[in-house]
C-alpha cells in the first residue's frame, strides 16, 4: 500500500483470482441459519429424597429402655418397633386414666374425664392398641431400665425412604443457559449396575456453588431395587436445542486475540468483517 494510505494494522479487501483460490485450497460456504444443539456433561450424585426423610422423636421426657434399631443403614419397615422408653409423665397419665375408668365404671356413666384421659395418652404417643391393653389388664405399662436420657427435642432415629431418590448434577456456570426445569438428560451410574436412563430436571437451585462455580440441578428417580445408593457418583448428559441462529464454520473465523473476523466473498474479492461470536461447537460457531 502507498505510504499513508493505510497502516499495517488496517484490514482491507483483497482481490483473488480463480487460480490462487484453487492453489490455496480456499473453501467457500454459504452462511446458514440453524438451531445449534449444545451438549453438556455434568457430575451427578445420588442423595436421599429430603421429602422422604423422617425424624423420630418422643412426645414425652424420659429415658430409652430398649433401642430396637441400633445400626446405621439398617432396613426399617412401616409399623416396625423402633425403641422403648420409660417416662414418668406417661406412667402417671396411664395411672390417672385407669383410676378415672374405675370411678366411672362404678357409677355406670362414662365421664368426660375418661375421654380426655384417653385423648391425652394418644397425644403422648400411645397407640389405640396400647391403650386397649392397659384397659384390659388394669395396669399401666412401666419400663424401668435406664440407658440414656431422652427429651422430646432429641432425635432418636432418622429414617430415609430410598424407594425414590434425588440425583444432583453440577452444571458449569458457562453452560447454565442450556438447562432449565423440564430439560431432559441421560443419567449414567456405572457403579449401580443399572443401564443409563433418561430423566427431566424437576428443580433448579437458586444459587451457585461458590467453591466449584457450578449450578446444582435436581432429578427425581424411582429406586425400587435399591441400586441407586446415596453417595454414588455418575454423569448427567444434557442436549439442548437453542433458537435458530446464524452460523459459520469454526475454521472460517480468524481470531486476533482482540477481535474476531471472517472474510466475506464478494465477487472476486474477500472483505474482512468483524464479528461477535456466540455459542461455539466443535465444527460450527454462532455469529
Short mmCIF file of C-alpha atoms in Angstrom, two decimals:
data_model
loop_
_atom_site.label_atom_id
_atom_site.label_comp_id
_atom_site.label_asym_id
_atom_site.label_seq_id
_atom_site.Cartn_x
_atom_site.Cartn_y
_atom_site.Cartn_z
CA UNK A 1 0.00 0.00 0.00
CA UNK A 2 1.30 3.51 -0.73
CA UNK A 3 2.73 5.40 2.22
CA UNK A 4 -0.03 7.00 4.29
CA UNK A 5 -2.84 5.10 2.60
CA UNK A 6 -3.26 2.52 5.34
CA UNK A 7 -1.47 1.34 8.46
CA UNK A 8 -0.14 -2.19 8.75
CA UNK A 9 -2.97 -2.97 11.22
CA UNK A 10 -5.86 -1.99 8.92
CA UNK A 11 -7.94 -4.70 7.22
CA UNK A 12 -8.65 -4.09 3.54
CA UNK A 13 -10.36 -6.11 0.78
CA UNK A 14 -8.12 -8.47 -1.20
CA UNK A 15 -8.60 -9.30 -4.90
CA UNK A 16 -8.22 -13.02 -5.57
CA UNK A 17 -8.40 -14.69 -8.96
CA UNK A 18 -9.60 -18.23 -9.55
CA UNK A 19 -6.09 -19.70 -9.88
CA UNK A 20 -4.73 -18.69 -6.42
CA UNK A 21 -8.07 -19.70 -4.92
CA UNK A 22 -7.55 -23.25 -6.08
CA UNK A 23 -3.86 -23.32 -5.22
CA UNK A 24 -4.51 -22.15 -1.64
CA UNK A 25 -7.35 -24.69 -1.26
CA UNK A 26 -9.71 -21.99 -0.03
CA UNK A 27 -13.25 -23.25 0.56
CA UNK A 28 -16.36 -21.10 0.23
CA UNK A 29 -19.54 -21.83 2.13
CA UNK A 30 -22.86 -20.04 2.32
CA UNK A 31 -23.70 -18.71 5.78
CA UNK A 32 -26.77 -20.50 7.11
CA UNK A 33 -29.30 -20.20 9.92
CA UNK A 34 -29.73 -23.28 12.10
CA UNK A 35 -30.53 -24.44 15.62
CA UNK A 36 -27.35 -25.42 17.47
CA UNK A 37 -27.57 -28.44 19.74
CA UNK A 38 -25.40 -27.89 22.79
CA UNK A 39 -24.06 -30.94 24.67
CA UNK A 40 -23.24 -30.57 28.36
CA UNK A 41 -21.86 -33.24 30.71
CA UNK A 42 -22.02 -32.80 34.46
CA UNK A 43 -21.05 -34.80 37.54
CA UNK A 44 -24.12 -36.36 39.19
CA UNK A 45 -24.55 -37.67 42.74
CA UNK A 46 -27.31 -39.77 44.32
CA UNK A 47 -28.73 -38.38 47.59
CA UNK A 48 -31.79 -39.26 49.70
CA UNK A 49 -35.05 -37.53 48.84
CA UNK A 50 -35.39 -34.90 51.59
CA UNK A 51 -39.19 -35.09 51.42
CA UNK A 52 -38.94 -38.81 52.34
CA UNK A 53 -36.75 -38.41 55.43
CA UNK A 54 -38.45 -38.91 58.81
CA UNK A 55 -37.03 -37.82 62.17
CA UNK A 56 -38.32 -39.90 65.08
CA UNK A 57 -38.89 -38.04 68.37
CA UNK A 58 -40.56 -38.92 71.65
CA UNK A 59 -43.56 -36.88 72.79
CA UNK A 60 -42.58 -37.02 76.46
CA UNK A 61 -39.43 -36.64 78.52
CA UNK A 62 -37.95 -39.92 79.72
CA UNK A 63 -35.23 -42.50 79.04
CA UNK A 64 -34.54 -45.06 76.34
CA UNK A 65 -35.08 -48.52 77.79
CA UNK A 66 -34.61 -50.52 74.60
CA UNK A 67 -33.45 -49.47 71.14
CA UNK A 68 -34.70 -51.97 68.57
CA UNK A 69 -32.94 -50.29 65.62
CA UNK A 70 -29.33 -49.57 66.56
CA UNK A 71 -27.26 -49.80 63.36
CA UNK A 72 -26.79 -47.11 60.72
CA UNK A 73 -28.15 -48.33 57.39
CA UNK A 74 -30.42 -50.98 58.92
CA UNK A 75 -33.58 -51.71 56.93
CA UNK A 76 -36.77 -50.49 58.62
CA UNK A 77 -40.30 -51.40 57.54
CA UNK A 78 -43.52 -49.49 58.20
CA UNK A 79 -45.00 -50.28 61.61
CA UNK A 80 -41.80 -51.85 62.95
CA UNK A 81 -40.98 -51.07 66.64
CA UNK A 82 -38.03 -48.68 66.91
CA UNK A 83 -37.43 -48.09 70.64
CA UNK A 84 -38.99 -48.48 74.08
CA UNK A 85 -38.82 -45.70 76.63
CA UNK A 86 -39.69 -45.09 80.24
CA UNK A 87 -41.46 -41.82 81.06
CA UNK A 88 -42.73 -40.76 84.48
CA UNK A 89 -45.19 -38.40 82.79
CA UNK A 90 -46.63 -41.17 80.63
CA UNK A 91 -46.79 -43.59 83.57
CA UNK A 92 -48.69 -41.03 85.69
CA UNK A 93 -51.11 -40.31 82.85
CA UNK A 94 -51.86 -44.03 82.48
CA UNK A 95 -52.48 -44.37 86.22
CA UNK A 96 -54.84 -41.38 86.23
CA UNK A 97 -56.72 -42.74 83.22
CA UNK A 98 -57.23 -46.18 84.80
CA UNK A 99 -58.38 -44.56 88.06
CA UNK A 100 -60.94 -42.44 86.18
CA UNK A 101 -62.23 -45.56 84.41
CA UNK A 102 -62.74 -47.37 87.73
CA UNK A 103 -64.66 -44.41 89.14
CA UNK A 104 -66.97 -44.07 86.11
CA UNK A 105 -67.37 -47.82 85.85
CA UNK A 106 -68.78 -47.92 89.38
CA UNK A 107 -71.27 -45.17 88.57
CA UNK A 108 -72.11 -46.60 85.15
CA UNK A 109 -71.60 -43.26 83.42
CA UNK A 110 -68.73 -42.61 81.03
CA UNK A 111 -67.38 -39.22 82.04
CA UNK A 112 -65.61 -36.50 80.10
CA UNK A 113 -62.57 -37.14 82.31
CA UNK A 114 -62.16 -40.65 80.86
CA UNK A 115 -62.47 -39.42 77.30
CA UNK A 116 -59.97 -36.64 77.85
CA UNK A 117 -57.62 -39.08 79.61
CA UNK A 118 -57.64 -41.38 76.60
CA UNK A 119 -57.01 -38.43 74.31
CA UNK A 120 -54.08 -37.36 76.48
CA UNK A 121 -52.49 -40.81 76.24
CA UNK A 122 -52.87 -40.69 72.45
CA UNK A 123 -51.26 -37.27 72.28
CA UNK A 124 -48.34 -38.53 74.39
CA UNK A 125 -47.66 -41.22 71.82
CA UNK A 126 -49.57 -44.32 72.92
CA UNK A 127 -51.32 -46.25 70.17
CA UNK A 128 -55.00 -47.27 70.49
CA UNK A 129 -53.83 -50.88 70.85
CA UNK A 130 -51.59 -49.91 73.81
CA UNK A 131 -54.47 -48.09 75.49
CA UNK A 132 -56.82 -51.04 74.95
CA UNK A 133 -54.17 -53.32 76.52
CA UNK A 134 -53.93 -51.34 79.76
CA UNK A 135 -57.75 -51.17 79.91
CA UNK A 136 -57.90 -54.96 79.77
CA UNK A 137 -55.15 -55.56 82.34
CA UNK A 138 -55.96 -52.58 84.55
CA UNK A 139 -52.22 -51.99 84.96
CA UNK A 140 -50.11 -49.22 83.42
CA UNK A 141 -47.15 -50.15 81.24
CA UNK A 142 -43.92 -49.43 83.07
CA UNK A 143 -40.32 -49.77 81.89
CA UNK A 144 -37.52 -49.11 84.36
CA UNK A 145 -34.15 -49.85 82.74
CA UNK A 146 -32.31 -46.57 82.15
CA UNK A 147 -29.80 -46.44 79.31
CA UNK A 148 -29.78 -42.86 78.01
CA UNK A 149 -31.70 -39.69 78.85
CA UNK A 150 -34.29 -38.65 76.26
CA UNK A 151 -36.01 -35.33 75.67
CA UNK A 152 -38.86 -34.57 73.21
CA UNK A 153 -36.40 -32.36 71.26
CA UNK A 154 -33.91 -35.23 70.90
CA UNK A 155 -33.92 -37.08 67.58
CA UNK A 156 -33.88 -40.79 68.36
CA UNK A 157 -33.62 -42.01 64.77
CA UNK A 158 -33.57 -40.65 61.24
CA UNK A 159 -35.26 -42.86 58.64
CA UNK A 160 -34.87 -42.34 54.88
CA UNK A 161 -37.23 -43.91 52.34
CA UNK A 162 -34.88 -44.87 49.48
CA UNK A 163 -37.54 -46.29 47.18
CA UNK A 164 -37.22 -42.94 45.41
CA UNK A 165 -34.05 -40.81 45.44
CA UNK A 166 -32.78 -37.45 44.26
CA UNK A 167 -29.94 -37.05 41.77
CA UNK A 168 -28.00 -33.80 41.92
CA UNK A 169 -25.95 -32.64 38.92
CA UNK A 170 -23.38 -29.82 38.99
CA UNK A 171 -23.61 -27.81 35.76
CA UNK A 172 -20.64 -25.48 34.96
CA UNK A 173 -21.59 -21.80 35.00
CA UNK A 174 -20.67 -21.46 31.31
CA UNK A 175 -23.48 -23.90 30.43
CA UNK A 176 -26.21 -22.60 32.72
CA UNK A 177 -28.27 -21.31 29.80
CA UNK A 178 -28.56 -24.88 28.49
CA UNK A 179 -30.54 -26.19 31.48
CA UNK A 180 -33.91 -25.35 32.99
CA UNK A 181 -36.82 -27.16 34.65
CA UNK A 182 -38.00 -29.85 32.23
CA UNK A 183 -34.65 -30.21 30.41
CA UNK A 184 -34.06 -33.86 29.56
CA UNK A 185 -30.80 -35.61 30.45
CA UNK A 186 -29.27 -39.06 30.16
CA UNK A 187 -28.11 -40.30 33.57
CA UNK A 188 -25.44 -42.97 33.89
CA UNK A 189 -24.20 -44.60 37.11
CA UNK A 190 -21.83 -47.45 36.16
CA UNK A 191 -21.34 -48.47 39.79
CA UNK A 192 -25.06 -49.18 40.23
CA UNK A 193 -25.15 -51.96 37.66
CA UNK A 194 -28.14 -50.22 36.05
CA UNK A 195 -28.42 -49.21 32.40
CA UNK A 196 -28.32 -45.47 31.61
CA UNK A 197 -31.76 -43.89 31.88
CA UNK A 198 -33.43 -40.62 30.95
CA UNK A 199 -34.89 -38.08 33.37
CA UNK A 200 -36.03 -34.47 33.39
CA UNK A 201 -34.89 -31.69 35.71
CA UNK A 202 -37.58 -31.03 38.32
CA UNK A 203 -35.78 -28.29 40.27
CA UNK A 204 -33.01 -25.75 39.64
CA UNK A 205 -31.33 -24.39 42.78
CA UNK A 206 -31.36 -20.58 43.02
CA UNK A 207 -27.66 -20.09 43.83
CA UNK A 208 -24.31 -21.32 42.51
CA UNK A 209 -21.89 -23.45 44.50
CA UNK A 210 -19.16 -20.92 45.27
CA UNK A 211 -16.28 -23.38 45.53
CA UNK A 212 -16.88 -25.05 42.16
CA UNK A 213 -18.80 -22.26 40.37
CA UNK A 214 -21.48 -24.71 39.29
CA UNK A 215 -25.26 -24.63 39.27
CA UNK A 216 -26.95 -27.53 41.03
CA UNK A 217 -29.97 -29.11 39.36
CA UNK A 218 -32.09 -31.95 40.68
CA UNK A 219 -33.71 -35.04 39.23
CA UNK A 220 -36.06 -37.49 40.96
CA UNK A 221 -35.73 -41.18 40.15
CA UNK A 222 -37.52 -44.35 41.23
CA UNK A 223 -35.23 -46.79 43.03
CA UNK A 224 -37.24 -49.97 43.65
CA UNK A 225 -34.21 -52.28 43.64
CA UNK A 226 -32.00 -50.02 45.75
CA UNK A 227 -29.25 -49.86 43.10
CA UNK A 228 -29.07 -46.06 43.30
CA UNK A 229 -27.32 -45.80 46.65
CA UNK A 230 -26.81 -42.36 48.24
CA UNK A 231 -23.27 -41.15 47.60
CA UNK A 232 -22.98 -42.93 44.24
CA UNK A 233 -21.28 -40.84 41.51
CA UNK A 234 -22.18 -40.77 37.83
CA UNK A 235 -22.74 -38.39 34.92
CA UNK A 236 -25.63 -36.38 33.52
CA UNK A 237 -25.52 -35.61 29.78
CA UNK A 238 -27.73 -32.78 28.54
CA UNK A 239 -28.56 -31.87 24.96
CA UNK A 240 -30.39 -28.61 24.43
CA UNK A 241 -31.51 -27.15 21.10
CA UNK A 242 -31.35 -23.38 21.10
CA UNK A 243 -33.05 -20.81 18.86
CA UNK A 244 -32.23 -20.60 15.15
CA UNK A 245 -29.03 -18.53 14.80
CA UNK A 246 -26.57 -17.54 12.05
CA UNK A 247 -23.63 -19.96 11.94
CA UNK A 248 -20.34 -20.28 10.05
CA UNK A 249 -17.68 -22.99 10.03
CA UNK A 250 -15.40 -22.61 13.01
CA UNK A 251 -12.33 -22.62 10.70
CA UNK A 252 -13.68 -19.53 8.93
CA UNK A 253 -13.10 -17.32 12.00
CA UNK A 254 -9.79 -15.51 12.29
CA UNK A 255 -9.15 -14.70 15.95
CA UNK A 256 -6.56 -11.96 16.56
CA UNK A 257 -6.95 -12.18 20.30
CA UNK A 258 -8.58 -8.74 20.41
CA UNK A 259 -11.15 -9.23 17.68
CA UNK A 260 -12.71 -11.99 15.59
CA UNK A 261 -13.12 -11.62 11.83
CA UNK A 262 -14.41 -13.58 8.87
CA UNK A 263 -13.70 -12.99 5.15
CA UNK A 264 -16.78 -12.47 3.01
CA UNK A 265 -16.53 -13.30 -0.69
CA UNK A 266 -17.95 -10.50 -2.85
CA UNK A 267 -17.32 -11.26 -6.48
CA UNK A 268 -13.56 -11.68 -6.92
CA UNK A 269 -12.74 -10.06 -3.60
CA UNK A 270 -12.57 -11.12 0.05
CA UNK A 271 -13.71 -8.46 2.51
CA UNK A 272 -12.81 -8.79 6.21
CA UNK A 273 -15.77 -8.33 8.56
CA UNK A 274 -15.58 -8.01 12.34
CA UNK A 275 -18.00 -10.39 14.09
CA UNK A 276 -19.19 -11.17 17.59
CA UNK A 277 -19.30 -14.88 18.39
CA UNK A 278 -21.86 -16.76 20.45
CA UNK A 279 -22.15 -20.49 21.13
CA UNK A 280 -19.09 -22.37 19.88
CA UNK A 281 -19.27 -26.05 18.99
CA UNK A 282 -16.70 -28.43 17.55
CA UNK A 283 -17.27 -27.54 13.88
CA UNK A 284 -19.55 -24.50 13.82
CA UNK A 285 -19.90 -21.24 15.66
CA UNK A 286 -22.74 -18.78 16.18
CA UNK A 287 -22.27 -15.24 14.81
#
